mmCIF file of C-alpha atoms in Angstrom:
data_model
loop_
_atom_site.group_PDB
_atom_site.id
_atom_site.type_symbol
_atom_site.label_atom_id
_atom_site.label_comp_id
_atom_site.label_asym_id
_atom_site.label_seq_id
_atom_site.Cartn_x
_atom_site.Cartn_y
_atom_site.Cartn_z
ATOM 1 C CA UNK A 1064 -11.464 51.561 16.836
ATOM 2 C CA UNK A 1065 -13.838 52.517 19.537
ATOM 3 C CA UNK A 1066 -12.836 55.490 21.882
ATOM 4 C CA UNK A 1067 -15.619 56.078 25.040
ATOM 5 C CA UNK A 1068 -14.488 59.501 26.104
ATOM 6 C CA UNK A 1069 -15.888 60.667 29.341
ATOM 7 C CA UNK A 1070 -15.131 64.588 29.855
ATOM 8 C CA UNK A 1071 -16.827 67.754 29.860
ATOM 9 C CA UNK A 1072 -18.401 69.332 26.561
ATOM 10 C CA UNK A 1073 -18.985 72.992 25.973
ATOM 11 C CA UNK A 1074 -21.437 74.591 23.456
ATOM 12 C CA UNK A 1075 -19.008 76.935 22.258
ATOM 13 C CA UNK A 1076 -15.642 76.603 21.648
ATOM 14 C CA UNK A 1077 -13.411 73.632 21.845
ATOM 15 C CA UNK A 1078 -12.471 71.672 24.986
ATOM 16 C CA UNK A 1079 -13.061 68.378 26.554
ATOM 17 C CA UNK A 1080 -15.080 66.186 24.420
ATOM 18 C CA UNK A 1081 -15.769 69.161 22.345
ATOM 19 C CA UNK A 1082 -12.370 69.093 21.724
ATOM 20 C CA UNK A 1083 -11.465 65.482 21.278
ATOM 21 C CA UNK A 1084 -14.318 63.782 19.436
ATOM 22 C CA UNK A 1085 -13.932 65.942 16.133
ATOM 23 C CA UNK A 1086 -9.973 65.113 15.970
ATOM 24 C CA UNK A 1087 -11.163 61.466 16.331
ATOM 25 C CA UNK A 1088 -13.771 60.704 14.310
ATOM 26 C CA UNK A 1089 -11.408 62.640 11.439
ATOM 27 C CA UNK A 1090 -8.651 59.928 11.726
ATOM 28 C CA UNK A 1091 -11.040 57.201 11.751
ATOM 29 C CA UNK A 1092 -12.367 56.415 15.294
ATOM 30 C CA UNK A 1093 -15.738 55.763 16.548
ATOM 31 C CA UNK A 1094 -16.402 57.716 19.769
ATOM 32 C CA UNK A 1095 -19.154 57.472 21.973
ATOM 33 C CA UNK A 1096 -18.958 60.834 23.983
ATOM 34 C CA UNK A 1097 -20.524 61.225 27.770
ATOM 35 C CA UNK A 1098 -20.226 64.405 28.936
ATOM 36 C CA UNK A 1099 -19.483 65.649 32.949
ATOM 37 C CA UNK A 1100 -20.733 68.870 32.160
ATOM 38 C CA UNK A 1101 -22.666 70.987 29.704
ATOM 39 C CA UNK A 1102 -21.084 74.549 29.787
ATOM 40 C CA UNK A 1103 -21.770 77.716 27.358
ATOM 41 C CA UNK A 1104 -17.896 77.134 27.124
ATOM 42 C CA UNK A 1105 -14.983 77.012 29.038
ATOM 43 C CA UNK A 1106 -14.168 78.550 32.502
ATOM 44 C CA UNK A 1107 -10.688 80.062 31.395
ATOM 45 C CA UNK A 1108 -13.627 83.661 30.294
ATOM 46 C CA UNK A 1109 -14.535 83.718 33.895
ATOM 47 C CA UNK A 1110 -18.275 83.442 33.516
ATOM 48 C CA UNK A 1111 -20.295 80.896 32.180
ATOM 49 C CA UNK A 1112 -23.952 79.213 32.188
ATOM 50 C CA UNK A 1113 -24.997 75.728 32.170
ATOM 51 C CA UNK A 1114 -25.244 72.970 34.717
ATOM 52 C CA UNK A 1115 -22.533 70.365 35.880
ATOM 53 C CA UNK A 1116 -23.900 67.028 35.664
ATOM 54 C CA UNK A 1117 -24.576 64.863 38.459
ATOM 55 C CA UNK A 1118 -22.660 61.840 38.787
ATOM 56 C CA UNK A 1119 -25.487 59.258 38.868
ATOM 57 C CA UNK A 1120 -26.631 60.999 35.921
ATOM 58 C CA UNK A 1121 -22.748 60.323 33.880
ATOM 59 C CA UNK A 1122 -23.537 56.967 35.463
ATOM 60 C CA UNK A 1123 -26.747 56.572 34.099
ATOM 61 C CA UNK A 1124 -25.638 57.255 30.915
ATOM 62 C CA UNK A 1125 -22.752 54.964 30.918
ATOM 63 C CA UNK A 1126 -25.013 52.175 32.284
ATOM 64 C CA UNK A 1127 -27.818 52.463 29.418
ATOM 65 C CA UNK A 1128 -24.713 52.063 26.970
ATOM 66 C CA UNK A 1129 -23.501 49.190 28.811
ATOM 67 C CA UNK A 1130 -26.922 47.595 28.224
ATOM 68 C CA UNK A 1131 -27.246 48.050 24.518
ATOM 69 C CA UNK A 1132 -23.722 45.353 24.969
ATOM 70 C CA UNK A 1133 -21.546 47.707 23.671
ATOM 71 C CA UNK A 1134 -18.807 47.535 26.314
ATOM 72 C CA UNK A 1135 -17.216 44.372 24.703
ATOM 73 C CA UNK A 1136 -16.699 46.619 21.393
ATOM 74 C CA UNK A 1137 -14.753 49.344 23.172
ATOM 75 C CA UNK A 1138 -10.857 49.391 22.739
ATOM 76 C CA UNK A 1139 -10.450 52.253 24.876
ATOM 77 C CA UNK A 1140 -11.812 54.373 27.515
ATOM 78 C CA UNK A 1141 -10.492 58.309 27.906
ATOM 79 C CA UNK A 1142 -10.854 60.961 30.408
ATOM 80 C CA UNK A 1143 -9.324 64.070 31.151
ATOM 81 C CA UNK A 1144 -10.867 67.117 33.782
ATOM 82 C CA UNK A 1145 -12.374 65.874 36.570
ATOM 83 C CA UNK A 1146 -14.691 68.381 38.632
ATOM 84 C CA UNK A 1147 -15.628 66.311 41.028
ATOM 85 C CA UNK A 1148 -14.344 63.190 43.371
ATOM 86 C CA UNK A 1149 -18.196 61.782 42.618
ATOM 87 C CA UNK A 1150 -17.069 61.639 38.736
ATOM 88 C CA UNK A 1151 -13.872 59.923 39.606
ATOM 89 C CA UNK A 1152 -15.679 57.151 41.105
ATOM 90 C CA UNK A 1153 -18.018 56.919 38.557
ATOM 91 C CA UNK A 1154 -15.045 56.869 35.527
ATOM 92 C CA UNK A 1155 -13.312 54.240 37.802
ATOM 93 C CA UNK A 1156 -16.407 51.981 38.265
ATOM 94 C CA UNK A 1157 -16.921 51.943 34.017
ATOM 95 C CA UNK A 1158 -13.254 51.758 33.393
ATOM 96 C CA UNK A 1159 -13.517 48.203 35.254
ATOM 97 C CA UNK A 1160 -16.735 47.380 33.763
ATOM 98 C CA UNK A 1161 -15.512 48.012 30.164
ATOM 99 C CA UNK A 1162 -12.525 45.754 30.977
ATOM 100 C CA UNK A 1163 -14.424 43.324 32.178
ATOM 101 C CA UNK A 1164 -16.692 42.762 28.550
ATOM 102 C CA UNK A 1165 -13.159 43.362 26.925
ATOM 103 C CA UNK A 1166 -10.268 42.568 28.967
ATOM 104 C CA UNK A 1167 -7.964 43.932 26.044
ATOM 105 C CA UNK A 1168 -9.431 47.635 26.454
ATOM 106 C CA UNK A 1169 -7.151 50.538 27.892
ATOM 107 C CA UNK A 1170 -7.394 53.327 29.657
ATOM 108 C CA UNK A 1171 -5.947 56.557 29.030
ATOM 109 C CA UNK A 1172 -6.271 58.904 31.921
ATOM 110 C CA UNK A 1173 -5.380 62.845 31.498
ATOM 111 C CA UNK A 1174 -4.695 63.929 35.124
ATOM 112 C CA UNK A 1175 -5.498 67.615 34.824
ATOM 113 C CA UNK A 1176 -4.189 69.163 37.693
ATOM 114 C CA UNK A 1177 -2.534 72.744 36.840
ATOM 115 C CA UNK A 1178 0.655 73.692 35.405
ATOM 116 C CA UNK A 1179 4.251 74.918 36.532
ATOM 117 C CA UNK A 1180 2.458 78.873 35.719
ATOM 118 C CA UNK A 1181 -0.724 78.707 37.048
ATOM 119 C CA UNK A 1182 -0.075 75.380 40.092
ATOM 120 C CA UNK A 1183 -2.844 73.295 40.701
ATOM 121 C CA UNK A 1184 -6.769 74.991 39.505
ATOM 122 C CA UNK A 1185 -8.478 72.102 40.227
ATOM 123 C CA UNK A 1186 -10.483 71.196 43.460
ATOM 124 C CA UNK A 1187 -8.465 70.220 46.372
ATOM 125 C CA UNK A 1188 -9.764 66.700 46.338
ATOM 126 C CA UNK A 1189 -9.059 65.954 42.689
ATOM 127 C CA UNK A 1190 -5.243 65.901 42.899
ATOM 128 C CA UNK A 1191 -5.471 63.173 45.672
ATOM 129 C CA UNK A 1192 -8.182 61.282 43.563
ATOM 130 C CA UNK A 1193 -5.899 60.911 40.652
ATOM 131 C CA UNK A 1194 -2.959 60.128 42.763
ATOM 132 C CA UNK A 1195 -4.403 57.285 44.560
ATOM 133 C CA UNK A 1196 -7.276 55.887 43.038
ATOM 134 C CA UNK A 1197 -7.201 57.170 39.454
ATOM 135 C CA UNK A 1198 -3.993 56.796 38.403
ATOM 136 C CA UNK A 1199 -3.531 53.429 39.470
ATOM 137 C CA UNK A 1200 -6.030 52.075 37.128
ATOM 138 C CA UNK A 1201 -4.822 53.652 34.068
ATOM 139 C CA UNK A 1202 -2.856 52.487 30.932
ATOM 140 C CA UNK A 1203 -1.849 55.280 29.489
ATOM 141 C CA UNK A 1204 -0.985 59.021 31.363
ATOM 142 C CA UNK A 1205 -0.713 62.370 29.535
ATOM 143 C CA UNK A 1206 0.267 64.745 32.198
ATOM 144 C CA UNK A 1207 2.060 67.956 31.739
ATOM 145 C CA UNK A 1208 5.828 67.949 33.467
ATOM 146 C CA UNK A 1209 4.106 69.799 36.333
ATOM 147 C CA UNK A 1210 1.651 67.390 36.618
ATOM 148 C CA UNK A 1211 4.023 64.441 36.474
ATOM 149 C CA UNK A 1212 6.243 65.542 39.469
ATOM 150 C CA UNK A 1213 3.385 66.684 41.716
ATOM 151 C CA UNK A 1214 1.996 62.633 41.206
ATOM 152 C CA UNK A 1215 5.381 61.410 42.179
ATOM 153 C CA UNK A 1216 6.585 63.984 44.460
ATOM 154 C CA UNK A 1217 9.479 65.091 42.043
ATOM 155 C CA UNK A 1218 10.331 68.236 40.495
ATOM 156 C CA UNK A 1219 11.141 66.918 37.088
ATOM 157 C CA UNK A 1220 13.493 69.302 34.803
ATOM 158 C CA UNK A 1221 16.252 67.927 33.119
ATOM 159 C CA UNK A 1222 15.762 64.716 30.690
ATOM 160 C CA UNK A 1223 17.173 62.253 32.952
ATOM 161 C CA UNK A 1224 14.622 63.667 36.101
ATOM 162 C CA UNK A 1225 11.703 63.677 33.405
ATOM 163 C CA UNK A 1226 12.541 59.860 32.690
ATOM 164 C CA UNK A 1227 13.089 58.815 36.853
ATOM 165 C CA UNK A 1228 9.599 60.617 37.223
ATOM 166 C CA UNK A 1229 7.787 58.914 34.520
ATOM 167 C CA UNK A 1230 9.417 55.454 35.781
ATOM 168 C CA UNK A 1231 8.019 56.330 39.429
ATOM 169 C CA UNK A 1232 4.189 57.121 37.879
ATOM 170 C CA UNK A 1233 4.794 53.634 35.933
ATOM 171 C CA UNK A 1234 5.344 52.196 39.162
ATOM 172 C CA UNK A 1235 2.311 53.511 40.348
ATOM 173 C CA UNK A 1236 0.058 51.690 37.629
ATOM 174 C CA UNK A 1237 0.017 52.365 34.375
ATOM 175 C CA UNK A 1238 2.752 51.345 31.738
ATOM 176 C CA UNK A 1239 2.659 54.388 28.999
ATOM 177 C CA UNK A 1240 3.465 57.696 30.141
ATOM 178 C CA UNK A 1241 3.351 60.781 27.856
ATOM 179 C CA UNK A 1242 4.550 64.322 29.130
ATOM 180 C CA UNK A 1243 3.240 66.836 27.242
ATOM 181 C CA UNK A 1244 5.392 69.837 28.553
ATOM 182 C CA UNK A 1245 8.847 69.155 28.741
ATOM 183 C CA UNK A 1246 10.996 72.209 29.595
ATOM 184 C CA UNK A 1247 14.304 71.578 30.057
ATOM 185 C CA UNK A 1248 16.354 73.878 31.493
ATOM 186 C CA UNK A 1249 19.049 73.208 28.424
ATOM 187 C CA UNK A 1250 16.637 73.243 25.727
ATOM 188 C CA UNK A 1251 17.184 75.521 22.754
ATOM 189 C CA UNK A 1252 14.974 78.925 23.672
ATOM 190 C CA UNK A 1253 11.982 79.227 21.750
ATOM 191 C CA UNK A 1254 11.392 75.083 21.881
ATOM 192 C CA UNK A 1255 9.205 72.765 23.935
ATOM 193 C CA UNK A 1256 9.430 69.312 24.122
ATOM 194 C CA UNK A 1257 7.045 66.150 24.332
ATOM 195 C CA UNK A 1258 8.344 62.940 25.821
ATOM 196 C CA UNK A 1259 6.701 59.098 25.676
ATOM 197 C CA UNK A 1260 7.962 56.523 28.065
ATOM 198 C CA UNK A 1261 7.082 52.981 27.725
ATOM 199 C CA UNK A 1262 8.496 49.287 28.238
ATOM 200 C CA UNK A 1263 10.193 49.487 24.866
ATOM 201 C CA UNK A 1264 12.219 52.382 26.110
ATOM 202 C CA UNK A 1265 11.652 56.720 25.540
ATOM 203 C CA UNK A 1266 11.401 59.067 22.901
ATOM 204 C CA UNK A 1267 11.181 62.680 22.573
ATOM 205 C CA UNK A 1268 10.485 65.267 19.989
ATOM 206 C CA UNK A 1269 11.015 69.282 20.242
ATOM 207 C CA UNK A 1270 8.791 71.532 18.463
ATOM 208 C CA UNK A 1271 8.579 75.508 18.860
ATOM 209 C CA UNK A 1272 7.037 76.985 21.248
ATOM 210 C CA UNK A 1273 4.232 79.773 20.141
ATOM 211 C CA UNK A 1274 3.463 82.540 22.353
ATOM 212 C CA UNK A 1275 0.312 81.482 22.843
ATOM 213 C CA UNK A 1276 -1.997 79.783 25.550
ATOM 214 C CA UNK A 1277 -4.622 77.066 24.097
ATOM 215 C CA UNK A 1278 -7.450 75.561 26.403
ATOM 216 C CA UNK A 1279 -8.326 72.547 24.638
ATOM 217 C CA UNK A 1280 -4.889 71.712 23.073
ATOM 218 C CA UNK A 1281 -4.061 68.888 26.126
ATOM 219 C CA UNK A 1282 -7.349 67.453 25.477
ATOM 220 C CA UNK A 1283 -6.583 66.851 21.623
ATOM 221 C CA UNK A 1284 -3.443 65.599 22.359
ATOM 222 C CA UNK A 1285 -4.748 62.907 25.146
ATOM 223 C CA UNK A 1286 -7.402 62.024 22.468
ATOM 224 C CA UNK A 1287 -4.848 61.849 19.138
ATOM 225 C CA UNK A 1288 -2.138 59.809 20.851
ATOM 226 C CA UNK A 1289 -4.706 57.408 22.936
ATOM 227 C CA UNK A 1290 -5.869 56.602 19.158
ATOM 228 C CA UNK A 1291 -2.596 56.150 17.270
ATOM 229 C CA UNK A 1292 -1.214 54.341 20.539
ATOM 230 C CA UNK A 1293 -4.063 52.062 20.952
ATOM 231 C CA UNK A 1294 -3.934 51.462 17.339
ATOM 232 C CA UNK A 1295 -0.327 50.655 16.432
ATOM 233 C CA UNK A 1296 1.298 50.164 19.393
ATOM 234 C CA UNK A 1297 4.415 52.042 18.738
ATOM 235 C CA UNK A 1298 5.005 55.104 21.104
ATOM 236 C CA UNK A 1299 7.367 56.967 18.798
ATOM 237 C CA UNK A 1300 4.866 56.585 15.499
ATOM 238 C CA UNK A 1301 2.191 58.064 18.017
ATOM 239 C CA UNK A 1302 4.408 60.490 19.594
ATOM 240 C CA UNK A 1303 5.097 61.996 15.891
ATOM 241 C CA UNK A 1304 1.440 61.896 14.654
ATOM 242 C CA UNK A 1305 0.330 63.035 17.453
ATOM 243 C CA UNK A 1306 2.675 65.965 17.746
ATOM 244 C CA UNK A 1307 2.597 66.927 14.448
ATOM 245 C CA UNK A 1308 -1.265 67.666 14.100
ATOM 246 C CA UNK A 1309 -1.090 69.501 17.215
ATOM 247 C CA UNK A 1310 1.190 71.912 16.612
ATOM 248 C CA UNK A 1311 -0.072 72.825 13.196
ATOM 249 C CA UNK A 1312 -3.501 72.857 14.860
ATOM 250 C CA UNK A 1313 -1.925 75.597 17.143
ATOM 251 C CA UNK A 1314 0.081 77.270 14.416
ATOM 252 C CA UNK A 1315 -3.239 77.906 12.859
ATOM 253 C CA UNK A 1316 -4.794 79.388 15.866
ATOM 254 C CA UNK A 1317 -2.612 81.307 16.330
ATOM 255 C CA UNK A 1318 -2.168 82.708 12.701
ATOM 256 C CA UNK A 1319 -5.983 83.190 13.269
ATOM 257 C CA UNK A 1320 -5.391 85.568 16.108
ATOM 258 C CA UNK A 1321 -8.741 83.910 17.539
ATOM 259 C CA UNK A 1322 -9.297 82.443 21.236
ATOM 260 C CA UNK A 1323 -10.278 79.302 20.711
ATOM 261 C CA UNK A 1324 -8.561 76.389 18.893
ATOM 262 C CA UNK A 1325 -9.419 76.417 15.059
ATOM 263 C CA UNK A 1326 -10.381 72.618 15.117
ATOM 264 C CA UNK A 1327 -12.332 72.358 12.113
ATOM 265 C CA UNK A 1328 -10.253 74.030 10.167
ATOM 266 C CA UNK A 1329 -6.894 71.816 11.104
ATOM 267 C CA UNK A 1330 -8.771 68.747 10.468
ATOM 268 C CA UNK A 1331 -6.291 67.622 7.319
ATOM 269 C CA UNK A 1332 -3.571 67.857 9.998
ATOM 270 C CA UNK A 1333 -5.183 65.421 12.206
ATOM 271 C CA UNK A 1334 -6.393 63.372 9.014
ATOM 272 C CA UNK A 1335 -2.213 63.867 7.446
ATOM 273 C CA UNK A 1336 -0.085 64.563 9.650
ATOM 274 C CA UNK A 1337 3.128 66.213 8.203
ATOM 275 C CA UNK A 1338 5.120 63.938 10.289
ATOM 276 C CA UNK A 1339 7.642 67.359 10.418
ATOM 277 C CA UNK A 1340 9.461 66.748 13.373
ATOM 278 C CA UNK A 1341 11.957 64.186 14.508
ATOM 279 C CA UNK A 1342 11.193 61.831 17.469
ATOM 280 C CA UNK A 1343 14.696 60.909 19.156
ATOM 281 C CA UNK A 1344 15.187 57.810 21.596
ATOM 282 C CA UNK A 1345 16.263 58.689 24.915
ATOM 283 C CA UNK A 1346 16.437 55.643 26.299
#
């Protein structure tokens, strides 16, 4: 499998494509990174160094791949933070392009908008972007449940809102939705829950939830379920994989008591899952 995975990178630390790519090419996947920006690392410290990259440059980039004919080998195209609407446009404009030299290819979109903590941290013309133009082209979604009702003007909570908002983003364009947040008001305290909605029907599996906040943790899971997905097919063998490497790659942060994800040292996890948790139809 061939993954191009357009997103930021960061020198140190672990989101973006320097979050995804590792995770990948563990299980298997070629992945041919382009990167939005090149930061020190992430924003979440507050300062940083290192220059966002222009979008004819991303373009550039994407175009001098193109012309070594690799497009037709790609099986899947990924994104998640956009800075920019300039970026958008130039994700968009390859997403067809790669489609075009393989019309079997997908795309897998990570709308990162904010969460139900924090609201929206993104600039004010990105959540419009994804809405309308972004979105619409996509495959395969992986918002959060905040991100999922501001897309379709819901406020998602229980199970049965969480499904009639994923049904209302698959009306919008693309036919796989995975909500990586789901917090039900009558789930069990201390749990968290990850849904999958696709034609087949919906599944959803409920993990702990560890006092901890992650940057980079959304990214791997975009990047680890876009792979088993694409792969197999079957959203509730993804769904499990997927959720199983992740939250033993966040168990062992946080036993680490470090900031940043331990990535390399999960990589078994990612390579074997445990498969530890159940995945339950819903629908």
């Amino acid at each position: 499998m061939k993954i191009l995975s357009i997103q930021s990178a960061v020198a140190y630390g672990h989101v973006g494509n320097s979050a995804a790519v590792f995770p990948l090419q563990r299980i298997g996947v070629e992945v041919l990174p382009v990167y939005t920006v090149n930061f020190s690392n992430h924003t979440g410290y507050g300062a940083w160094r290192g220059p966002l990259i222009a979008p004819e440059d991303v373009a550039a980039v994407l175009l001098g791949i193109e012309e070594r004919g690799v497009f037709g080998e790609i099986d899947a195209v990924l994104s998640g933070y956009q800075g920019g609407a300039g970026i958008g446009d130039v994700i968009i404009d390859a997403v067809a392009r790669v489609k075009a030299a393989n019309p079997s290819a997908i795309y897998a979109c990570d709308p990162v908008m904010g969460n139900a903590k924090s609201g929206c941290f993104v600039a004010p013309a990105i959540p419009e972007l994804l809405r309308e133009r972004v979105v619409p082209v996509a495959d395969i979604i992986t918002p959060n449940q905040f991100e999922l009702g501001f897309l379709t003007g819901t406020s998602p909570a229980t199970i049965e809102e969480t499904l009639a908002s994923a049904d209302l983003a698959r009306a919008m364009g693309p036919r796989t939705v995975l909500v990586t947040s789901v917090e039900r008001p009558d789930r069990e305290d201390g749990t968290i829950e990850m849904m999958v909605v696709d034609d087949r029907g919906a599944w959803i599996v409920q993990t702990p939830l560890l006092p901890m906040k992650a940057n980079g943790s959304g990214d791997v899971t975009a990047a680890l379920f876009t792979a088993h997905y694409g792969s197999t097919g079957d959203a509730a063998d993804a769904l499990a994989r997927t959720t199983s490497s992740v939250y033993d790659l966040l168990a062992k942060t946080h036993e680490s008591g470090e900031r940043e994800l331990q990535l390399i040292e999960s990589q078994e996890f990612y390579a074997h899952p445990r498969m530890q948790f159940t995945v339950r139809q819903v629908r």
